[in-house]
mmCIF file of C-alpha atoms in Angstrom:
data_model
loop_
_atom_site.group_PDB
_atom_site.id
_atom_site.type_symbol
_atom_site.label_atom_id
_atom_site.label_comp_id
_atom_site.label_asym_id
_atom_site.label_seq_id
_atom_site.Cartn_x
_atom_site.Cartn_y
_atom_site.Cartn_z
ATOM 1 C CA ALA A 1 -8.082 131.196 153.130
ATOM 2 C CA GLN A 2 -4.905 130.695 151.200
ATOM 3 C CA SER A 3 -2.062 128.731 152.755
ATOM 4 C CA VAL A 4 1.307 127.243 151.862
ATOM 5 C CA THR A 5 2.976 124.133 153.234
ATOM 6 C CA GLN A 6 6.663 123.438 152.945
ATOM 7 C CA PRO A 7 7.043 119.989 154.487
ATOM 8 C CA ASP A 8 10.829 119.982 154.664
ATOM 9 C CA ILE A 9 12.248 122.265 157.348
ATOM 10 C CA HIS A 10 15.862 121.455 156.580
ATOM 11 C CA ILE A 11 17.539 119.753 153.596
ATOM 12 C CA THR A 12 21.193 118.857 153.108
ATOM 13 C CA VAL A 13 22.614 118.117 149.674
ATOM 14 C CA SER A 14 26.097 117.627 148.295
ATOM 15 C CA GLU A 15 27.523 120.228 145.962
ATOM 16 C CA GLY A 16 26.786 119.188 142.387
ATOM 17 C CA ALA A 17 23.792 117.065 143.349
ATOM 18 C CA SER A 18 20.271 117.808 142.193
ATOM 19 C CA LEU A 19 17.760 119.571 144.411
ATOM 20 C CA GLU A 20 14.004 119.533 144.807
ATOM 21 C CA LEU A 21 12.185 121.603 147.408
ATOM 22 C CA ARG A 22 8.543 120.801 147.966
ATOM 23 C CA CYS A 23 5.668 123.255 148.188
ATOM 24 C CA ASN A 24 1.943 122.606 148.471
ATOM 25 C CA TYR A 25 -0.600 125.381 148.410
ATOM 26 C CA SER A 26 -4.230 125.800 149.241
ATOM 27 C CA TYR A 27 -6.235 128.363 147.321
ATOM 28 C CA GLY A 28 -9.718 128.353 145.882
ATOM 29 C CA ALA A 29 -8.931 129.831 142.499
ATOM 30 C CA THR A 30 -5.957 130.130 140.200
ATOM 31 C CA PRO A 31 -3.098 131.344 142.341
ATOM 32 C CA TYR A 32 -0.011 133.378 141.794
ATOM 33 C CA LEU A 33 2.911 131.289 143.025
ATOM 34 C CA PHE A 34 6.374 132.430 143.934
ATOM 35 C CA TRP A 35 9.675 131.122 145.212
ATOM 36 C CA TYR A 36 11.901 133.467 147.172
ATOM 37 C CA VAL A 37 15.390 132.956 148.587
ATOM 38 C CA GLN A 38 16.726 134.574 151.729
ATOM 39 C CA SER A 39 20.368 134.592 152.729
ATOM 40 C CA PRO A 40 21.190 135.071 156.430
ATOM 41 C CA GLY A 41 20.315 138.560 157.614
ATOM 42 C CA GLN A 42 19.020 139.563 154.210
ATOM 43 C CA GLY A 43 15.706 140.390 152.623
ATOM 44 C CA LEU A 44 13.915 138.176 150.139
ATOM 45 C CA GLN A 45 14.948 137.784 146.526
ATOM 46 C CA LEU A 46 12.479 136.508 143.945
ATOM 47 C CA LEU A 47 13.699 133.357 142.166
ATOM 48 C CA LEU A 48 10.700 132.766 139.924
ATOM 49 C CA LYS A 49 6.958 133.188 139.655
ATOM 50 C CA TYR A 50 3.987 131.495 138.025
ATOM 51 C CA PHE A 51 0.885 133.326 136.922
ATOM 52 C CA SER A 52 -0.420 131.330 133.981
ATOM 53 C CA GLY A 53 0.672 129.540 130.827
ATOM 54 C CA ASP A 54 3.508 127.053 130.679
ATOM 55 C CA THR A 55 3.541 125.114 133.923
ATOM 56 C CA LEU A 56 7.341 124.782 133.917
ATOM 57 C CA VAL A 57 8.814 128.101 134.958
ATOM 58 C CA GLN A 58 12.441 129.106 134.621
ATOM 59 C CA GLY A 59 13.987 131.440 137.147
ATOM 60 C CA ILE A 60 17.257 133.015 138.063
ATOM 61 C CA LYS A 61 20.381 131.188 139.238
ATOM 62 C CA GLY A 62 19.437 128.032 137.290
ATOM 63 C CA PHE A 63 16.275 127.303 139.273
ATOM 64 C CA GLU A 64 13.016 126.057 137.805
ATOM 65 C CA ALA A 65 9.636 125.132 139.247
ATOM 66 C CA GLU A 66 6.701 123.126 137.982
ATOM 67 C CA PHE A 67 3.082 123.983 138.713
ATOM 68 C CA LYS A 68 0.874 120.911 139.104
ATOM 69 C CA ARG A 69 -2.735 121.907 139.646
ATOM 70 C CA SER A 70 -3.899 118.337 140.290
ATOM 71 C CA GLN A 71 -1.435 118.019 143.165
ATOM 72 C CA SER A 72 -1.651 121.646 144.348
ATOM 73 C CA SER A 73 2.117 121.704 144.203
ATOM 74 C CA PHE A 74 4.799 124.083 143.011
ATOM 75 C CA ASN A 75 8.116 122.325 143.625
ATOM 76 C CA LEU A 76 11.432 124.069 143.088
ATOM 77 C CA ARG A 77 14.268 122.243 141.331
ATOM 78 C CA LYS A 78 17.860 122.750 140.381
ATOM 79 C CA PRO A 79 19.909 120.143 138.485
ATOM 80 C CA SER A 80 23.249 120.904 140.128
ATOM 81 C CA VAL A 81 23.569 122.743 143.426
ATOM 82 C CA HIS A 82 26.397 125.184 144.148
ATOM 83 C CA TRP A 83 27.731 126.011 147.616
ATOM 84 C CA SER A 84 26.405 129.551 147.183
ATOM 85 C CA ASP A 85 22.844 128.172 147.029
ATOM 86 C CA ALA A 86 22.898 127.543 150.778
ATOM 87 C CA ALA A 87 20.099 129.753 152.100
ATOM 88 C CA GLU A 88 16.478 129.593 153.168
ATOM 89 C CA TYR A 89 13.830 129.160 150.507
ATOM 90 C CA PHE A 90 10.251 130.325 150.801
ATOM 91 C CA CYS A 91 7.291 129.341 148.676
ATOM 92 C CA ALA A 92 4.457 131.884 148.555
ATOM 93 C CA VAL A 93 0.978 132.252 147.125
ATOM 94 C CA ALA A 94 -0.983 135.378 146.253
ATOM 95 C CA SER A 95 -4.453 136.014 145.002
ATOM 96 C CA LEU A 96 -5.013 136.419 141.281
ATOM 97 C CA GLY A 97 -6.410 139.855 140.670
ATOM 98 C CA GLY A 98 -7.521 142.277 143.296
ATOM 99 C CA TYR A 99 -5.290 143.306 146.120
ATOM 100 C CA GLN A 100 -2.205 141.218 146.495
ATOM 101 C CA LYS A 101 -1.822 139.666 149.910
ATOM 102 C CA VAL A 102 1.082 137.236 149.845
ATOM 103 C CA THR A 103 1.069 134.210 152.125
ATOM 104 C CA PHE A 104 4.400 132.541 152.775
ATOM 105 C CA GLY A 105 5.325 129.051 153.826
ATOM 106 C CA THR A 106 7.546 128.455 156.828
ATOM 107 C CA GLY A 107 10.611 127.959 154.667
ATOM 108 C CA THR A 108 13.146 125.245 153.901
ATOM 109 C CA LYS A 109 16.714 125.768 154.985
ATOM 110 C CA LEU A 110 19.183 124.357 152.467
ATOM 111 C CA GLN A 111 22.626 123.230 153.550
ATOM 112 C CA VAL A 112 25.202 122.374 150.875
ATOM 113 C CA ILE A 113 28.111 120.135 151.791
ATOM 114 C CA PRO A 114 31.312 119.740 149.770
ATOM 115 C CA ASP B 1 17.629 152.510 140.075
ATOM 116 C CA ALA B 2 17.396 152.184 143.838
ATOM 117 C CA GLY B 3 15.486 149.239 145.124
ATOM 118 C CA VAL B 4 13.448 149.142 148.306
ATOM 119 C CA THR B 5 15.238 150.770 151.203
ATOM 120 C CA GLN B 6 14.464 150.495 154.897
ATOM 121 C CA SER B 7 15.684 152.308 157.975
ATOM 122 C CA PRO B 8 17.033 151.756 160.473
ATOM 123 C CA THR B 9 18.869 148.486 159.905
ATOM 124 C CA HIS B 10 18.789 147.466 163.532
ATOM 125 C CA LEU B 11 16.893 148.761 166.529
ATOM 126 C CA ILE B 12 16.790 147.872 170.202
ATOM 127 C CA LYS B 13 13.807 148.974 172.270
ATOM 128 C CA THR B 14 12.470 148.322 175.746
ATOM 129 C CA ARG B 15 9.151 146.647 176.436
ATOM 130 C CA GLY B 16 6.343 149.202 176.500
ATOM 131 C CA GLN B 17 8.089 151.676 174.213
ATOM 132 C CA GLN B 18 6.969 152.733 170.757
ATOM 133 C CA VAL B 19 8.903 152.321 167.512
ATOM 134 C CA THR B 20 8.688 153.695 163.969
ATOM 135 C CA LEU B 21 10.185 151.908 160.988
ATOM 136 C CA ARG B 22 10.561 153.490 157.576
ATOM 137 C CA CYS B 23 10.420 152.242 154.007
ATOM 138 C CA SER B 24 11.043 153.811 150.613
ATOM 139 C CA PRO B 25 9.613 151.807 147.725
ATOM 140 C CA LYS B 26 11.319 150.940 144.486
ATOM 141 C CA SER B 27 11.178 153.752 141.966
ATOM 142 C CA GLY B 28 7.848 153.753 140.154
ATOM 143 C CA HIS B 29 6.059 151.596 142.724
ATOM 144 C CA ASP B 30 2.992 152.916 144.525
ATOM 145 C CA THR B 31 2.077 150.086 146.891
ATOM 146 C CA VAL B 32 3.835 149.160 150.106
ATOM 147 C CA SER B 33 3.284 146.032 152.165
ATOM 148 C CA TRP B 34 4.747 145.251 155.573
ATOM 149 C CA TYR B 35 5.660 141.829 156.897
ATOM 150 C CA GLN B 36 6.880 140.518 160.233
ATOM 151 C CA GLN B 37 9.341 137.642 160.159
ATOM 152 C CA ALA B 38 9.999 136.008 163.499
ATOM 153 C CA LEU B 39 13.137 133.936 163.896
ATOM 154 C CA GLY B 40 12.827 130.659 162.026
ATOM 155 C CA GLN B 41 9.477 131.568 160.474
ATOM 156 C CA GLY B 42 8.196 132.789 157.152
ATOM 157 C CA PRO B 43 7.121 136.402 156.758
ATOM 158 C CA GLN B 44 3.656 137.221 158.080
ATOM 159 C CA PHE B 45 1.583 139.889 156.328
ATOM 160 C CA ILE B 46 0.849 142.913 158.521
ATOM 161 C CA PHE B 47 -0.843 145.357 156.150
ATOM 162 C CA GLN B 48 -0.681 147.001 152.761
ATOM 163 C CA TYR B 49 -0.897 150.664 151.785
ATOM 164 C CA TYR B 50 -2.025 152.095 148.484
ATOM 165 C CA GLU B 51 -2.932 155.709 147.717
ATOM 166 C CA GLU B 52 -2.160 156.604 151.328
ATOM 167 C CA GLU B 53 -4.782 154.229 152.672
ATOM 168 C CA GLU B 54 -4.582 150.874 154.385
ATOM 169 C CA ARG B 55 -6.442 148.516 152.113
ATOM 170 C CA GLN B 56 -5.609 145.090 153.540
ATOM 171 C CA ARG B 57 -4.633 143.927 156.998
ATOM 172 C CA GLY B 58 -3.396 140.656 158.423
ATOM 173 C CA ASN B 59 -4.021 139.267 161.889
ATOM 174 C CA PHE B 60 -2.128 141.869 163.862
ATOM 175 C CA PRO B 61 -3.437 143.946 166.783
ATOM 176 C CA ASP B 62 -4.183 147.643 166.598
ATOM 177 C CA ARG B 63 -0.822 148.324 168.244
ATOM 178 C CA PHE B 64 0.508 147.966 164.710
ATOM 179 C CA SER B 65 -0.339 150.960 162.564
ATOM 180 C CA GLY B 66 1.051 152.552 159.477
ATOM 181 C CA HIS B 67 1.083 155.455 157.157
ATOM 182 C CA GLN B 68 1.852 156.115 153.525
ATOM 183 C CA PHE B 69 3.016 159.494 152.316
ATOM 184 C CA PRO B 70 2.287 161.223 148.991
ATOM 185 C CA ASN B 71 5.716 160.140 147.709
ATOM 186 C CA TYR B 72 4.652 156.503 148.410
ATOM 187 C CA SER B 73 7.116 155.994 151.242
ATOM 188 C CA SER B 74 5.692 154.359 154.320
ATOM 189 C CA GLU B 75 6.071 154.031 158.071
ATOM 190 C CA LEU B 76 5.213 151.173 160.370
ATOM 191 C CA ASN B 77 4.472 152.102 163.970
ATOM 192 C CA VAL B 78 4.274 149.670 166.840
ATOM 193 C CA ASN B 79 3.028 150.854 170.235
ATOM 194 C CA ALA B 80 3.388 149.247 173.646
ATOM 195 C CA LEU B 81 6.121 146.908 172.484
ATOM 196 C CA LEU B 82 6.108 143.319 173.707
ATOM 197 C CA LEU B 83 8.988 140.897 173.807
ATOM 198 C CA GLY B 84 7.184 138.918 171.099
ATOM 199 C CA ASP B 85 7.442 141.849 168.708
ATOM 200 C CA SER B 86 11.135 141.084 168.276
ATOM 201 C CA ALA B 87 11.505 140.165 164.620
ATOM 202 C CA LEU B 88 12.761 141.187 161.208
ATOM 203 C CA TYR B 89 10.322 143.648 159.677
ATOM 204 C CA LEU B 90 10.251 143.543 155.903
ATOM 205 C CA CYS B 91 8.842 146.109 153.565
ATOM 206 C CA ALA B 92 7.835 145.173 150.026
ATOM 207 C CA SER B 93 6.798 147.421 147.191
ATOM 208 C CA SER B 94 4.777 146.718 144.076
ATOM 209 C CA LEU B 95 2.766 148.493 141.423
ATOM 210 C CA GLY B 96 -0.963 148.773 141.963
ATOM 211 C CA GLY B 97 -1.128 145.486 143.829
ATOM 212 C CA GLN B 98 -2.767 143.837 140.858
ATOM 213 C CA GLY B 99 -0.908 140.570 140.912
ATOM 214 C CA ASP B 100 2.436 142.178 140.329
ATOM 215 C CA GLU B 101 5.463 140.785 142.070
ATOM 216 C CA GLN B 102 6.664 142.398 145.247
ATOM 217 C CA TYR B 103 10.204 143.642 145.727
ATOM 218 C CA PHE B 104 11.526 143.302 149.248
ATOM 219 C CA GLY B 105 13.840 145.518 151.214
ATOM 220 C CA PRO B 106 16.615 144.182 153.462
ATOM 221 C CA GLY B 107 14.493 144.575 156.563
ATOM 222 C CA THR B 108 14.783 146.186 159.980
ATOM 223 C CA ARG B 109 15.821 143.915 162.841
ATOM 224 C CA LEU B 110 13.880 144.941 165.955
ATOM 225 C CA THR B 111 14.906 143.591 169.322
ATOM 226 C CA VAL B 112 12.666 144.238 172.316
ATOM 227 C CA THR B 113 14.263 143.738 175.733
#
């Protein structure tokens, strides 16, 4: 069964500092990997996705993520965090081909301090 | 181009009652998935509908049922509500379910008292 682990429940960074959110997945074949962001009381917005090809993926809002098969990881990064990035971030995995059941991690809540 | 819409936004029900939540997919999408997001948790997959049939289901009891209409819109029904059913219910739409990304609606906040 596919699963996602986000080991950091809560992260605090200073505005302008760099950010890395960790994600480890478990899946028997090549996965589809996603990062979503959720602001309080809102639905989920897709930041970026990885299906195949270049393992460094660029997303919206200046985010990027790197797929490392050997480490079963898909960490999200941003070089300089803005106060508006404060939100909850979810890593997710889906099956490649066939019906798409998406499994989410438990999320990492990002706090940005001035 | 309207994205995924859900109604109602908020809902308060009493334990034992039944509730129906509605979802309209993004234009051009034919697949609807439903998720339950409890407070402080990630979304949990309930089921997915394609061509008016349920084709995948997560670990949810039969009290949770759904329907998809010919126009691809969908309903989620929950019977015999429990306090633990209080959550944000998210609808996501996609095309064909073949590895395409899912677009999420804003959710319906259900509170069971």
